[in-house]
Coordinates of C-alpha atoms in Angstrom, one line a residue:
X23 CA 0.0 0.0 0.0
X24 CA 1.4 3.4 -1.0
X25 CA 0.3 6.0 1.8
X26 CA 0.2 9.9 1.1
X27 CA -1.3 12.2 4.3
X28 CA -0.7 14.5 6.5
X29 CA 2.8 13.2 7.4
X30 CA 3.7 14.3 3.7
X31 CA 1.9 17.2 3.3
X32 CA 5.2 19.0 2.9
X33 CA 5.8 17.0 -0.5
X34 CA 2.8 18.2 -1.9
X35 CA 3.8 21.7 -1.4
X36 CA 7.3 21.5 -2.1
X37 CA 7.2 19.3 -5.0
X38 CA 3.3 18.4 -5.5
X39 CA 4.1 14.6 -6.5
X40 CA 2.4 11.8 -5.0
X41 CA 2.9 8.3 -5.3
X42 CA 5.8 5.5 -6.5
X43 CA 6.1 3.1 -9.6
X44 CA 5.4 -0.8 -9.4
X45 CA 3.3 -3.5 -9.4
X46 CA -0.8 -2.6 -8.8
X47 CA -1.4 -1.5 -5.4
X48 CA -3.3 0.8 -3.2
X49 CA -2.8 4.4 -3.1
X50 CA -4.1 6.2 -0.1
X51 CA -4.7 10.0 -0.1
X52 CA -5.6 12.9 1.6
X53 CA -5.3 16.5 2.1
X54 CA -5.1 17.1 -1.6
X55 CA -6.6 20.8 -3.2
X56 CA -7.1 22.9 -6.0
X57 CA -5.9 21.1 -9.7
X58 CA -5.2 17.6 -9.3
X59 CA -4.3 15.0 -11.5
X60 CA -3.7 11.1 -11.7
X61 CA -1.3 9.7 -14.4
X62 CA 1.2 6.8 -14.8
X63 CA 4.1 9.8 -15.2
X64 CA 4.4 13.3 -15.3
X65 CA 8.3 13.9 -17.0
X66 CA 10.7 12.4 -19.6
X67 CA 14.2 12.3 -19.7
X68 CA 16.0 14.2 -22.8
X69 CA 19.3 15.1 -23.7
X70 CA 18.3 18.7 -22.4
X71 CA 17.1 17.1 -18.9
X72 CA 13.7 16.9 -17.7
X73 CA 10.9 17.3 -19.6
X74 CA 7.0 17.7 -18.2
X75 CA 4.6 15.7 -19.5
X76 CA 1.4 17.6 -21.5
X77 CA -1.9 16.8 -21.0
X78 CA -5.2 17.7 -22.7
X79 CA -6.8 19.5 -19.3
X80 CA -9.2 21.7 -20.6
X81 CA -9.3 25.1 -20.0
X82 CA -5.6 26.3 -21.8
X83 CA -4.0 27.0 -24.8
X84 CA -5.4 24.0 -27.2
X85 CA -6.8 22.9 -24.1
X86 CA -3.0 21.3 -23.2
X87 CA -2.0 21.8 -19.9
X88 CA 1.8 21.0 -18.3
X89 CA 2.6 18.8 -15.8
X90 CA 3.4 21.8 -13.8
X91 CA 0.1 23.5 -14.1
X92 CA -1.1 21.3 -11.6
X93 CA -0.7 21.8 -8.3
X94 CA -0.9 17.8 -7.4
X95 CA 0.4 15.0 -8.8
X96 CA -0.6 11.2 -8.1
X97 CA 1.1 8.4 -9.8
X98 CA -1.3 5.7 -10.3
X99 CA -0.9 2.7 -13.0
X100 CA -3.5 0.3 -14.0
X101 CA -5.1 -1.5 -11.7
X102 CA -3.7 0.1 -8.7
X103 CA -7.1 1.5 -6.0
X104 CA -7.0 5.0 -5.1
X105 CA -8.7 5.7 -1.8
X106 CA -10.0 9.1 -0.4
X107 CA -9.8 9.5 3.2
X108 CA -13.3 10.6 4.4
X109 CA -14.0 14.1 4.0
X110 CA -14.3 17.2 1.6
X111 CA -11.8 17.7 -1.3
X112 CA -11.7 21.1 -2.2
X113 CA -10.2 20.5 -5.8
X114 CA -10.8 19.5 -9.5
X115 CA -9.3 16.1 -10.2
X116 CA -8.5 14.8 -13.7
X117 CA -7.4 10.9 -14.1
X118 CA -5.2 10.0 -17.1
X119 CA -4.5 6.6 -15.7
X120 CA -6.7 3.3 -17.5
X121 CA -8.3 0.6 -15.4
X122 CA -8.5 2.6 -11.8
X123 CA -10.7 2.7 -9.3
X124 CA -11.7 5.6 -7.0
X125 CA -13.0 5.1 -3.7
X126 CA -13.6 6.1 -0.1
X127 CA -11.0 4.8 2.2
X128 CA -12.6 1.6 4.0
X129 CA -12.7 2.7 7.7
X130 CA -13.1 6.5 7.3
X131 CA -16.1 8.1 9.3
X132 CA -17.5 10.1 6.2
X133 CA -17.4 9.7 2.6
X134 CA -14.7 11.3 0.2
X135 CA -16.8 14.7 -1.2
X136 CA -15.0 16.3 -4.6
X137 CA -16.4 19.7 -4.6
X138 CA -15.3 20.2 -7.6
X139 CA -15.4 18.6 -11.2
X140 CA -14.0 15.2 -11.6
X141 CA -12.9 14.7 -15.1
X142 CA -12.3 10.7 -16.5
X143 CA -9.9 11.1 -19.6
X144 CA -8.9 7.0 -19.6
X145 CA -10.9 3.7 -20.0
X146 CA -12.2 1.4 -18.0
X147 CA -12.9 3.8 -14.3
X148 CA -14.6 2.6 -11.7
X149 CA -15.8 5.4 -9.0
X150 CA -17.5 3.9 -6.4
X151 CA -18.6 5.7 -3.1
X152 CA -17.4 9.0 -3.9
X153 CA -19.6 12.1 -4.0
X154 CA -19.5 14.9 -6.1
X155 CA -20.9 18.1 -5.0
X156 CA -21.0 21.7 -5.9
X157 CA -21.7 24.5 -6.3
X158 CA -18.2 25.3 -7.6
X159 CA -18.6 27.5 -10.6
X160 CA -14.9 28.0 -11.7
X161 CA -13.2 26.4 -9.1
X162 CA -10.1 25.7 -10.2
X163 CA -10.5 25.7 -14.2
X164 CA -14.0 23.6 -12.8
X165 CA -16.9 23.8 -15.8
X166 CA -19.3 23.9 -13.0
X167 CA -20.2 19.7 -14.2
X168 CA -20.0 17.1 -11.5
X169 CA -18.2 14.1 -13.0
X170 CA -16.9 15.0 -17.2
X171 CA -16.4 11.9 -19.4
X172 CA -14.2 12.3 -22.1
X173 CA -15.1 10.4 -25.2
X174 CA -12.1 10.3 -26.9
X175 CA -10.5 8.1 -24.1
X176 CA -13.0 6.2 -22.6
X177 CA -14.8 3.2 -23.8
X178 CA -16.6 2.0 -20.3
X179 CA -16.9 3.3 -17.1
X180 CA -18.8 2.5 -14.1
X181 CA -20.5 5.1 -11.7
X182 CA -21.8 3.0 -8.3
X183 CA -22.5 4.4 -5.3
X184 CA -22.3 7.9 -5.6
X185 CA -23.8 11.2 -4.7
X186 CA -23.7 14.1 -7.6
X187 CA -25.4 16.9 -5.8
X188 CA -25.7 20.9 -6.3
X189 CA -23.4 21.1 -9.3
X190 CA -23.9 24.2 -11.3
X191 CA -24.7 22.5 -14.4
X192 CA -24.8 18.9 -15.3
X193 CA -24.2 16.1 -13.3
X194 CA -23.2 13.9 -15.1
X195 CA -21.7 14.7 -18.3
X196 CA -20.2 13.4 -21.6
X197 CA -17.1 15.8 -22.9
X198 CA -14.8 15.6 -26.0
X199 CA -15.2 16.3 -29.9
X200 CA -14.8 12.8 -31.1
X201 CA -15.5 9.2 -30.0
X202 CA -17.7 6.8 -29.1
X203 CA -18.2 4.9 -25.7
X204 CA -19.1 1.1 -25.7
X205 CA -21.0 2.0 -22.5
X206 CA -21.8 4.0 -19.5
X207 CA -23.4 2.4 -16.5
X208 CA -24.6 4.3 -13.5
X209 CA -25.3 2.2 -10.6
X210 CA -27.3 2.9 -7.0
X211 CA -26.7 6.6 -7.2
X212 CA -28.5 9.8 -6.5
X213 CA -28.1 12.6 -9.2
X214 CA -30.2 15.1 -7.3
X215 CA -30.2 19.2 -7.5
X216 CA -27.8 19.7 -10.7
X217 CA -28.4 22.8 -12.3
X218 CA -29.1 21.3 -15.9
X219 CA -29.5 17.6 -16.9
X220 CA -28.5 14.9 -14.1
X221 CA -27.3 12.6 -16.7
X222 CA -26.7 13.7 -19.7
X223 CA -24.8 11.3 -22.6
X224 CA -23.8 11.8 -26.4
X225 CA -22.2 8.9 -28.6
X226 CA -22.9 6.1 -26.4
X227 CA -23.6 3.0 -27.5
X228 CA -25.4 1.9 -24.5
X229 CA -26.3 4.3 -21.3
X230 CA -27.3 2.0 -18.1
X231 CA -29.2 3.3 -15.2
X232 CA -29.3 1.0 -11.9
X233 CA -31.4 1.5 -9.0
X234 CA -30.8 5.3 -9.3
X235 CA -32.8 8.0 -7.9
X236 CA -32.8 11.1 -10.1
X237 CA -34.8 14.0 -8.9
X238 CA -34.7 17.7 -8.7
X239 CA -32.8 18.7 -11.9
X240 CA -33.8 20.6 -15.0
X241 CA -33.8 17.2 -16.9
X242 CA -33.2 13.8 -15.1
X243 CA -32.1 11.8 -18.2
X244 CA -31.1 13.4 -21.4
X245 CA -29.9 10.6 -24.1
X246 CA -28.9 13.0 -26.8
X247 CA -27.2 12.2 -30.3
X248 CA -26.0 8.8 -31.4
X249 CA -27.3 6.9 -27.8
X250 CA -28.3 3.4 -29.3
X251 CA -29.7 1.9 -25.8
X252 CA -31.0 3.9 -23.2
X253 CA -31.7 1.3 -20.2
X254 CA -33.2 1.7 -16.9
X255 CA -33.8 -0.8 -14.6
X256 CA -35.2 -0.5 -11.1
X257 CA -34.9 3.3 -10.9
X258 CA -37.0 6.4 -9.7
X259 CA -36.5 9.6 -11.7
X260 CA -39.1 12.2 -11.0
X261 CA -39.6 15.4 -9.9
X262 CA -37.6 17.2 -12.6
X263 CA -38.0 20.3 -13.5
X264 CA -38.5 19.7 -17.9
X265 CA -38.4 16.3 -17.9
X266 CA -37.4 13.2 -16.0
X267 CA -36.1 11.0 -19.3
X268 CA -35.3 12.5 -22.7
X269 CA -34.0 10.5 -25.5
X270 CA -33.4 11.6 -29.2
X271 CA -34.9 9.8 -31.8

């Protein structure tokens, strides 16, 4: 297990990079803020010494953003765990690493809160037992969305367990000029109070909604452009504001 607190708060502020290479494992964090990212590796060596790593983080020139521009790094590689300690992240958190998961810390008193946007630019992410609360408008480069998938990364990704409260706009929310994703599936949440859609999908092949409640937005569903299969199973979605499911034909 790979361990980052407040015993090594001082790295984060001196040098802002978390976590160590090897085999998949368990990294455990706290007392992170502001822009935060997860990725495999952040520099390369060169003749000319070391180089950052650039990453499409949207807002920026091109929308590519240095290594640097963050003020947290945390090495993760596929298949390693990343637990949140209990308690409220003030931060927006990108992840650039495939086939992670994102969770509360077993043990901790409270659940992991992201106020902020938490963007998934790689395949195959599992959050599970995180909630994602605003309001944050521009919060640290935030777009005022509760959790952004990007479509030119990610093929599948799995939602379970959370809480996507109060953001300022959507809460769920499908990003990216180009792509298509094999499948979405949102599992024993509540997508409650966003400020636009609770859900919202584009160029999705197949959008799953588990034993979800979804109440209190403008639009509790909204399956917009090239969704093939729009399933819901076992689910309440009422009381929103235009329309509690919306699917293009």
């Amino acid at each position: 297990m790979r361990r980052f607190g407040a015993s090594v708060l001082w790295l984060a502020v001196v040098a802002g990079t978390f976590g160590l290479s090897g085999a998949c494992a368990d990294v455990r964090v706290e007392n992170v803020s502001g822009r935060v990212i997860i990725a495999p590796e952040f520099y390369r060596e060169t003749r000319d010494g070391t180089v950052p790593l650039e990453f499409p983080a949207y807002p920026g020139d091109s929308g590519i953003k240095s290594a640097d521009w963050f003020d947290a790094r945390i090495t993760a590689h596929p298949g390693d765990t990343i637990l949140l300690e209990g308690g409220v992240y003030d931060m927006a958190l990108w992840i650039f690493t495939p086939d992670v998961r994102i969770v509360t810390a077993p043990g901790s008193e409270r659940r992991a809160a992201i106020q902020g946007t938490l963007e998934i630019d790689a395949d195959n992410v599992v959050i599970e037992g995180i909630d994602v609360i605003g309001p944050h408008a521009h919060r640290y480069h935030s777009g005022g969305h509760g959790i952004e998938i990007n479509r030119v990364f990610v093929n599948r990704i799995l939602i379970k367990d959370c809480r996507i409260e109060r953001n300022d706009w959507m809460g769920i929310h499908v990003i990216g000029a180009r792509g298509e994703i094999e499948e979405i599936r949102v599992v024993d949440c509540i997508v409650a109070d966003n400020g636009s859609f609770g859900v919202e999908a584009q160029s999705v092949r197949r959008l799953i909604i588990e034993n979800c409640t979804i109440t209190g937005n403008r639009e509790g569903v909204h399956a917009g452009s090239q969704v093939g299969e729009l399933i819901i199973l076992d689910s309440r979605i009422s009381g929103n504001r235009d329309h509690d499911v919306w699917k293009k034909e």
